[in-house]
Amino acid sequence: MEGNCIEIKNLTKKYKKFTLDNVSIDVPYGTVMGFVGENGAGKTTTIKAILGLLAADSGSVQVMGEEAYNMSGATKEKIGVVFDVPPFPPALNAKQMNKIFQGMYKNWDGEKFFKLLEKFEIPTDKKLKGFSRGMGMRFSIAQALSHGAELLVLDEPTGGLDPIIRSETMDILRDFMAEDEKNTIFFSTHITSDLDRLADYICFVHKGKVVFTEERDTLMEKYRILKCTDEQLSLIDKEDIIGMRKGRFASEVLTNAADKYPDIAADVPNIDEIMVYFISKDGE
Amino acid sequence: MKGMITQWLYSCKWLLLGGLGLSVALAVAVPVLYNSFMNSGDPKGVMMAMMMPILAILFSVAIPMESLSSNFANMILCRFQAFSVTTMKPIKFCFSHLAVWGIAAVYSAVCTVLPIISMSVFIEGYTGTMLLDNIKLGVSYIAFCTGFDYIIGALTIKLKSRDKAAILGLAVGMGIGIAAIIIAAANNIDVDLMEVITTIGNNWYIVAGGMVALIAVGMALMLNFIRKGELS
């Protein structure tokens, strides 16, 4: 399906000590957008704007063609939400929550919900406050996948999970994408290895601003770290230097123009390194 | 909306049962105590007897309402509320809150009526004007509590604390009351508090208008806080 499932244009939201500044992101239908940034970068604020949990000070956020803050109930029905901390009443169990979800979603599929809980080995009689973090997250995902969602919005779905559970979670999300070509995922994380497993696009946000939005494959092909001496560094055009780290005897430069410097040794960076270089100033 | 009501019922079921139990207990105890105090002949006993019906109404309303509002506030603090807004428009979220309060108000009215009916049956002379006045007092109290607690519910979203919201709400309410008394005194206006309460209780327009005004303020606050992103 063509077009953008999520369109964020010049989104600005000001708080006392933080400003989400002029953020623009497009998420095409049928793709997975990995939204990455350090703690406090603005990931959760952006997700809140997408979900209609806050209104922008300026700019626009459109989800499935509707303005996010005034989304219709029918469109909200198509969005599956997973918060970083499961938001459900801790004193209730899965059976009781099923009844509550029945009253919240017109297309609630209780049968699918309980099948998913069984697959995830989540007990249905146990109070949610007794769940581990992994169990709580899988419960949230089961809920998000049980009402006919076409868009999943996940805020740090794998934070605090062990590698096995993280891998299983990524598998579940891949299965969701395979179900329908228009299914879309927008997930925030600061665990960059999750992006390798799932993301088609990566958007890096830092201190409330988008630093880059790239296709994951292009990202890995586009950038190189040049390891150069001071003499070699002087030969590199300043416009080609995205970020730099100066060492005592050598410097490392992130560039997307490595082809221009075939005589300088170049390494392929990982996503973590690309992010670090993008925000490094004078090479410290 | 149905989901939020179900969540509230599941969360409050023991409180709901407890409040109803208290109401039944008052319905049994108040006539017994009233008749006992009246028959004692002791003037203090007679005074106690006269206060019994009022106390019964306040307790059968106040305790269920406050228990429910506290538990509801716990529900507000729970991030379930933020999740709820991802399934419905913010204005529908506000009306869903109101629906829960409306059910709580009806429940409280039932809790109030049981002791009143019991008193009218078992207390000689407790009929007619006295009965009607007490029903009006109870309903007025419920109406204002509903509106007032709705505002506290909105403030809880902003302050992230039920206690802070309740203290702020109480402080504002008491401040308005004290200001009114000071203004009346400054203008040499005699204010009979019981007469004021009775007048308000007897005038349905004031009761209904006051409740609607309080709810409108609460709803405006709630929508504003959601718009700013306070719900989390």
XYZ file of C-alpha atoms in Angstrom:
516
model
C 0.000 0.000 0.000
C 1.372 3.394 -0.966
C 1.469 6.472 1.128
C 2.516 7.206 4.674
C 0.911 5.615 7.679
C 2.424 8.282 9.928
C 3.322 11.803 8.777
C 4.916 14.148 11.247
C 5.659 17.616 9.900
C 7.576 20.231 11.862
C 6.259 18.945 15.179
C 7.214 21.219 18.048
C 6.258 20.748 21.677
C 7.706 22.906 24.425
C 8.084 21.992 28.067
C 9.837 23.872 30.848
C 13.133 22.038 30.501
C 12.794 20.361 27.120
C 11.636 21.176 23.619
C 10.794 18.750 20.859
C 11.971 20.941 18.027
C 10.690 20.849 14.477
C 10.544 17.062 14.141
C 9.546 15.658 10.751
C 9.211 11.919 10.136
C 7.368 9.932 7.482
C 6.604 6.251 8.042
C 5.371 4.520 4.867
C 2.741 1.803 5.090
C 4.191 -1.678 5.366
C 7.470 -0.603 6.968
C 9.125 -0.709 10.365
C 10.502 2.559 11.718
C 13.058 2.276 14.496
C 13.053 5.470 16.517
C 16.270 5.675 18.433
C 17.834 8.127 20.816
C 19.258 8.417 24.294
C 17.077 8.786 27.390
C 15.369 12.173 27.337
C 15.887 12.676 23.606
C 12.163 13.089 22.914
C 11.112 9.585 21.880
C 8.209 9.251 24.318
C 6.995 12.778 23.600
C 6.899 11.976 19.883
C 5.029 8.741 20.563
C 2.521 10.590 22.739
C 1.917 12.992 19.859
C 1.328 10.072 17.475
C -1.141 8.481 19.897
C -3.100 11.677 20.504
C -1.951 11.905 24.120
C -0.847 15.475 23.585
C -1.453 18.276 21.110
C 1.472 19.856 19.310
C 2.345 23.501 19.908
C 3.017 23.737 16.170
C 3.334 21.434 13.201
C 1.122 18.490 12.397
C 0.915 14.784 13.129
C -1.192 12.646 10.822
C -1.900 8.976 11.431
C -3.633 6.987 8.674
C -4.708 10.263 7.112
C -6.218 11.791 10.272
C -4.904 14.422 12.614
C -3.512 12.505 15.574
C -4.996 14.542 18.423
C -8.502 14.320 16.924
C -8.338 10.784 15.590
C -11.658 9.007 15.267
C -12.436 5.978 17.397
C -12.399 3.807 14.268
C -8.798 4.809 13.505
C -7.687 4.429 17.127
C -9.117 0.916 16.954
C -6.486 0.133 14.301
C -3.560 1.167 16.497
C -2.004 -1.321 18.869
C -0.129 0.372 21.695
C 2.624 -0.973 23.900
C 3.969 1.390 26.535
C 7.384 1.026 28.146
C 5.650 0.139 31.420
C 2.456 -1.953 31.117
C -0.368 0.491 31.958
C -2.916 -2.005 33.259
C -4.477 -2.152 36.748
C -2.070 -4.259 38.798
C -4.769 -5.890 40.938
C -6.557 -7.477 37.982
C -5.737 -10.621 36.009
C -5.821 -11.470 32.297
C -9.376 -12.857 32.412
C -10.665 -9.630 33.946
C -8.615 -7.536 31.539
C -10.157 -9.486 28.643
C -13.609 -8.284 29.761
C -12.302 -4.728 29.989
C -10.727 -4.885 26.528
C -14.026 -6.217 25.158
C -15.597 -2.961 26.302
C -12.799 -0.850 24.826
C -12.377 -2.305 21.330
C -15.205 -3.083 18.911
C -13.027 -5.668 17.143
C -11.625 -7.285 20.263
C -10.740 -10.923 19.581
C -10.749 -12.685 22.928
C -9.978 -16.044 21.377
C -6.823 -14.707 19.727
C -5.871 -12.928 22.963
C -5.984 -16.113 25.021
C -4.170 -18.061 22.287
C -1.392 -15.488 22.350
C -1.249 -15.597 26.143
C -0.928 -19.376 25.954
C 1.830 -19.067 23.331
C 3.633 -16.502 25.522
C 3.108 -18.685 28.606
C 1.232 -15.940 30.462
C -1.069 -17.222 33.252
C -4.643 -15.948 33.021
C -5.516 -16.122 36.735
C -2.472 -14.371 38.104
C -2.708 -10.679 39.052
C -0.695 -8.432 36.789
C 1.312 -7.076 39.712
C 2.866 -10.521 40.029
C 4.194 -10.481 36.456
C 7.866 -10.079 35.667
C 8.862 -7.301 33.263
C 9.063 -9.785 30.392
C 5.635 -11.214 31.183
C 4.129 -7.738 31.427
C 5.592 -6.750 28.084
C 4.363 -9.922 26.374
C 0.938 -9.364 27.906
C 0.947 -5.841 26.444
C 1.951 -7.157 23.039
C -0.757 -9.860 23.167
C -3.291 -7.117 23.893
C -1.952 -4.948 21.049
C -2.236 -7.813 18.570
C -5.777 -8.849 19.511
C -8.007 -6.114 18.115
C -7.186 -6.034 14.420
C -4.426 -3.435 14.650
C -2.749 -2.302 11.453
C -0.236 -0.039 13.160
C 1.782 -0.985 16.228
C 3.285 1.822 18.266
C 5.723 0.535 20.837
C 7.661 2.575 23.361
C 10.839 0.722 24.320
C 9.261 -2.730 24.072
C 12.472 -4.609 24.861
C 14.026 -2.437 27.552
C 15.040 -4.524 30.557
C 14.359 -7.837 28.815
C 16.919 -10.618 28.581
C 18.317 -11.466 25.113
C 16.124 -14.555 24.658
C 12.895 -12.693 25.390
C 14.092 -9.790 23.253
C 14.680 -12.127 20.348
C 11.250 -13.733 20.792
C 9.630 -10.295 20.892
C 11.303 -9.341 17.626
C 10.049 -12.599 16.083
C 6.495 -11.770 17.134
C 6.758 -8.356 15.529
C 8.150 -9.863 12.317
C 5.165 -12.224 12.209
C 2.862 -9.211 12.533
C 4.521 -7.558 9.532
C 4.164 -10.739 7.484
C 0.399 -10.923 8.129
C -0.542 -7.979 5.921
C 1.425 -5.745 3.556
C -0.049 -2.587 5.063
C 0.879 -3.465 8.634
C 3.278 -0.884 10.020
C 5.387 -0.645 13.147
C 6.791 2.415 14.870
C 8.965 1.504 17.807
C 11.324 3.443 19.995
C 14.404 1.913 21.514
C 17.856 2.685 22.736
C 18.957 -0.897 22.083
C 20.383 -0.603 18.598
C 20.697 -4.358 18.040
C 16.867 -4.462 17.860
C 17.093 -2.192 14.838
C 19.316 -4.665 13.012
C 16.708 -7.383 13.518
C 13.621 -5.493 12.484
C 13.847 -1.922 11.260
C 13.513 -0.846 7.646
C 14.120 2.783 8.571
C 16.002 4.352 11.425
C 15.266 7.776 12.797
C 17.792 9.145 15.265
C 16.635 11.871 17.604
C 18.947 13.783 19.938
C 17.989 16.537 22.388
C 14.599 17.002 20.785
C 15.823 17.227 17.202
C 15.931 14.661 14.421
C 19.569 14.080 13.476
C 18.858 11.755 10.574
C 16.243 9.463 9.072
C 17.655 6.808 6.782
C 16.902 3.399 5.383
C 18.800 0.905 7.523
C 20.545 -0.729 4.544
C 21.535 2.660 3.114
C 22.877 3.714 6.487
C 25.288 0.832 6.613
C 26.415 1.397 3.017
C 26.623 5.160 3.204
C 28.846 5.834 6.191
C 32.440 4.939 6.935
C 34.846 5.698 9.751
C 38.153 6.969 8.395
C 41.128 6.308 10.603
C 43.610 9.005 9.750
C 46.771 10.707 10.864
C 46.887 14.453 11.467
C 48.305 14.901 7.998
C 45.549 12.881 6.395
C 42.984 14.743 8.508
C 44.134 18.045 7.041
C 43.354 16.694 3.572
C 39.743 15.869 4.376
C 37.225 18.493 3.297
C 35.477 19.855 6.391
C 32.124 19.477 4.707
C 32.730 15.746 4.481
C 33.252 15.423 8.255
C 30.027 14.459 10.016
C 31.668 13.701 13.331
C 35.163 13.257 14.624
C 37.107 11.779 17.495
C 40.621 12.995 17.996
C 43.094 10.664 19.601
C 46.652 11.321 20.660
C 48.198 9.851 17.563
C 45.283 9.425 15.190
C 41.772 10.635 14.563
C 38.602 8.914 13.530
C 36.210 10.668 11.191
C 32.689 9.671 10.240
C 31.925 10.538 6.655
C 29.508 9.689 3.865
C 32.151 10.544 1.245
C 34.710 7.809 1.892
C 35.067 7.245 -1.860
C 36.888 10.567 -2.110
C 39.632 9.311 0.230
C 40.652 5.853 -1.046
C 44.072 6.085 0.584
C 42.697 6.421 4.097
C 41.785 3.240 5.990
C 38.023 2.947 6.443
C 35.890 0.810 8.736
C 32.186 0.029 8.487
C 30.503 1.536 11.533
C 27.607 0.019 13.432
C 24.509 2.023 14.275
C 25.781 2.899 17.753
C 28.953 4.353 16.309
C 27.087 6.343 13.665
C 24.913 7.866 16.389
C 27.854 8.701 18.618
C 29.777 10.370 15.810
C 26.766 12.360 14.724
C 26.511 13.976 18.112
C 30.213 14.284 18.881
C 31.518 17.825 18.534
C 35.236 18.292 18.482
C 36.414 14.749 18.705
C 36.666 14.261 22.456
C -16.573 3.887 27.985
C -17.797 0.394 28.791
C -14.191 -0.706 29.341
C -13.533 2.072 31.852
C -16.725 1.296 33.760
C -15.826 -2.404 33.836
C -12.332 -1.560 35.072
C -13.767 0.591 37.848
C -16.258 -2.090 38.892
C -13.568 -4.758 39.042
C -11.255 -2.459 40.996
C -13.899 -1.266 43.472
C -16.065 -4.334 43.950
C -15.168 -4.866 47.605
C -15.601 -1.168 48.358
C -18.980 -1.177 46.652
C -20.080 -4.149 48.693
C -18.639 -2.624 51.856
C -20.454 0.677 51.303
C -23.729 -1.146 50.754
C -23.082 -3.165 53.884
C -22.467 0.020 55.847
C -25.714 1.461 54.540
C -27.648 -1.641 55.619
C -25.949 -1.502 59.034
C -26.962 2.143 59.439
C -30.485 1.330 58.331
C -30.672 -1.164 61.192
C -28.689 0.720 63.830
C -29.983 4.282 63.453
C -33.659 3.621 64.274
C -32.612 1.473 67.210
C -30.231 4.112 68.551
C -32.646 6.951 67.829
C -35.498 5.342 69.717
C -33.174 4.360 72.533
C -31.825 7.900 72.942
C -35.287 9.466 72.678
C -36.747 7.077 75.245
C -33.879 7.738 77.675
C -35.340 11.147 78.496
C -31.807 12.537 78.850
C -31.546 15.916 77.023
C -28.124 14.971 75.634
C -29.595 11.730 74.449
C -32.444 13.571 72.767
C -29.911 15.827 71.013
C -27.940 12.798 69.895
C -31.142 11.248 68.643
C -31.942 14.345 66.554
C -28.466 14.215 64.962
C -28.640 10.511 64.155
C -30.540 10.828 60.877
C -28.213 13.557 59.568
C -25.121 11.577 60.545
C -26.589 8.455 58.963
C -27.079 10.271 55.685
C -23.634 11.807 55.696
C -21.894 8.557 56.602
C -23.852 6.456 54.158
C -22.969 8.961 51.436
C -19.573 10.243 52.492
C -17.793 6.979 53.117
C -18.852 5.166 49.927
C -18.276 8.285 47.824
C -14.853 8.991 49.266
C -13.803 5.350 49.062
C -14.908 5.204 45.477
C -13.268 8.488 44.602
C -10.000 7.410 46.210
C -10.039 4.171 44.336
C -10.992 5.981 41.216
C -8.067 8.299 41.773
C -5.843 5.257 42.024
C -7.246 4.291 38.661
C -6.376 7.779 37.433
C -2.838 7.488 38.674
C -2.615 4.165 36.972
C -1.331 4.615 33.466
C -4.465 2.856 32.349
C -5.958 6.275 31.841
C -3.303 7.168 29.272
C -3.953 3.822 27.611
C -7.685 4.593 27.588
C -7.105 7.763 25.565
C -5.363 5.674 22.892
C -8.711 3.954 22.312
C -11.067 6.942 22.336
C -11.149 10.692 21.713
C -10.164 12.861 24.691
C -13.703 14.268 25.001
C -15.127 10.755 25.149
C -12.530 9.948 27.804
C -13.851 12.866 29.882
C -17.440 11.669 29.484
C -16.373 8.145 30.403
C -14.999 9.545 33.663
C -18.333 11.297 34.130
C -20.241 8.089 33.475
C -18.286 6.377 36.239
C -18.995 9.257 38.605
C -22.661 9.147 37.620
C -22.846 5.469 38.507
C -21.014 6.207 41.758
C -23.551 8.952 42.497
C -26.510 6.622 41.867
C -24.881 3.997 44.038
C -24.384 6.587 46.798
C -28.016 7.649 46.456
C -29.070 4.030 46.999
C -26.770 3.853 50.028
C -28.400 7.033 51.383
C -31.982 5.994 50.733
C -31.783 2.726 52.652
C -31.241 4.364 56.066
C -33.817 7.054 55.219
C -36.475 4.478 54.358
C -35.637 2.572 57.496
C -35.919 5.715 59.594
C -39.238 6.656 58.044
C -40.612 3.196 58.873
C -39.197 2.718 62.359
C -38.855 6.216 63.793
C -42.133 7.669 64.894
C -42.661 11.122 63.479
C -39.817 10.818 60.974
C -41.949 11.409 57.940
C -43.190 14.167 55.759
C -41.148 17.367 55.771
C -38.276 15.942 57.832
C -37.955 12.969 55.512
C -38.112 15.084 52.387
C -35.591 17.597 53.765
C -33.142 14.826 54.563
C -33.556 13.282 51.106
C -32.908 16.678 49.534
C -29.874 17.197 51.753
C -28.508 13.799 50.774
C -29.085 14.317 47.054
C -27.580 17.840 47.147
C -24.524 16.493 48.934
C -24.146 13.749 46.339
C -24.546 16.221 43.475
C -21.902 18.612 44.780
C -19.576 15.740 45.700
C -19.884 14.395 42.168
C -18.956 17.731 40.655
C -16.251 18.472 43.191
C -14.628 15.045 42.959
C -14.641 15.302 39.185
C -12.508 18.440 39.498
C -10.202 16.649 41.926
C -9.963 13.817 39.394
C -8.811 16.322 36.778
C -6.313 17.916 39.163
C -4.926 14.465 39.988
C -3.910 14.104 36.327
C -1.899 17.309 36.551
C -0.465 16.901 40.042
C 0.107 13.136 39.737
C -1.094 12.819 43.323
C -4.580 12.260 44.691
C -3.598 13.759 48.077
C -2.200 16.960 46.571
C -5.261 17.326 44.362
C -7.633 16.805 47.293
C -5.741 19.306 49.459
C -5.737 21.869 46.656
C -9.424 21.324 45.953
C -10.303 21.574 49.633
C -8.163 24.668 50.057
C -9.859 26.381 47.104
C -13.323 25.381 48.325
C -12.650 26.528 51.866
C -11.038 29.682 50.556
C -14.164 30.553 48.600
C -16.316 29.816 51.642
C -14.175 31.923 53.962
C -14.052 34.739 51.425
C -17.854 34.694 51.192
C -18.172 34.877 54.994
C -15.677 37.757 55.198
C -17.466 39.678 52.438
C -20.815 39.105 54.151
C -19.401 40.271 57.488
C -17.803 43.321 55.870
C -21.161 44.269 54.428
C -23.007 43.560 57.690
C -24.951 40.716 56.130
C -26.162 38.131 58.607
C -25.477 34.618 57.300
C -27.293 31.687 58.820
C -25.367 28.665 57.584
C -28.198 26.209 58.187
C -30.548 28.473 56.273
C -28.082 28.640 53.389
C -27.721 24.862 53.307
C -31.485 24.384 53.521
C -32.130 26.949 50.775
C -29.595 25.278 48.490
C -30.977 21.844 49.294
C -34.540 22.934 48.552
C -33.706 24.634 45.285
C -33.109 22.066 42.586
C -31.932 24.704 40.132
C -29.061 25.702 42.407
C -28.127 22.072 43.007
C -28.294 21.092 39.332
C -26.615 24.290 38.169
C -23.845 23.927 40.733
C -23.178 20.337 39.727
C -23.152 21.170 36.007
C -20.808 24.130 36.626
C -18.410 22.000 38.660
C -18.439 19.239 36.028
C -17.876 21.778 33.233
C -14.837 23.161 35.080
C -13.515 19.645 35.714
C -13.978 18.662 32.080
C -12.246 21.807 30.810
C -9.320 21.140 33.148
C -9.103 17.487 32.091
C -9.098 18.317 28.368
C -6.483 21.012 28.903
C -4.190 18.657 30.806
C -4.545 15.975 28.125
C -3.767 18.513 25.414
C -0.576 19.477 27.212
C 0.494 15.844 27.492
C 0.068 15.504 31.259
C -1.663 12.143 31.029
C 0.861 9.404 31.554
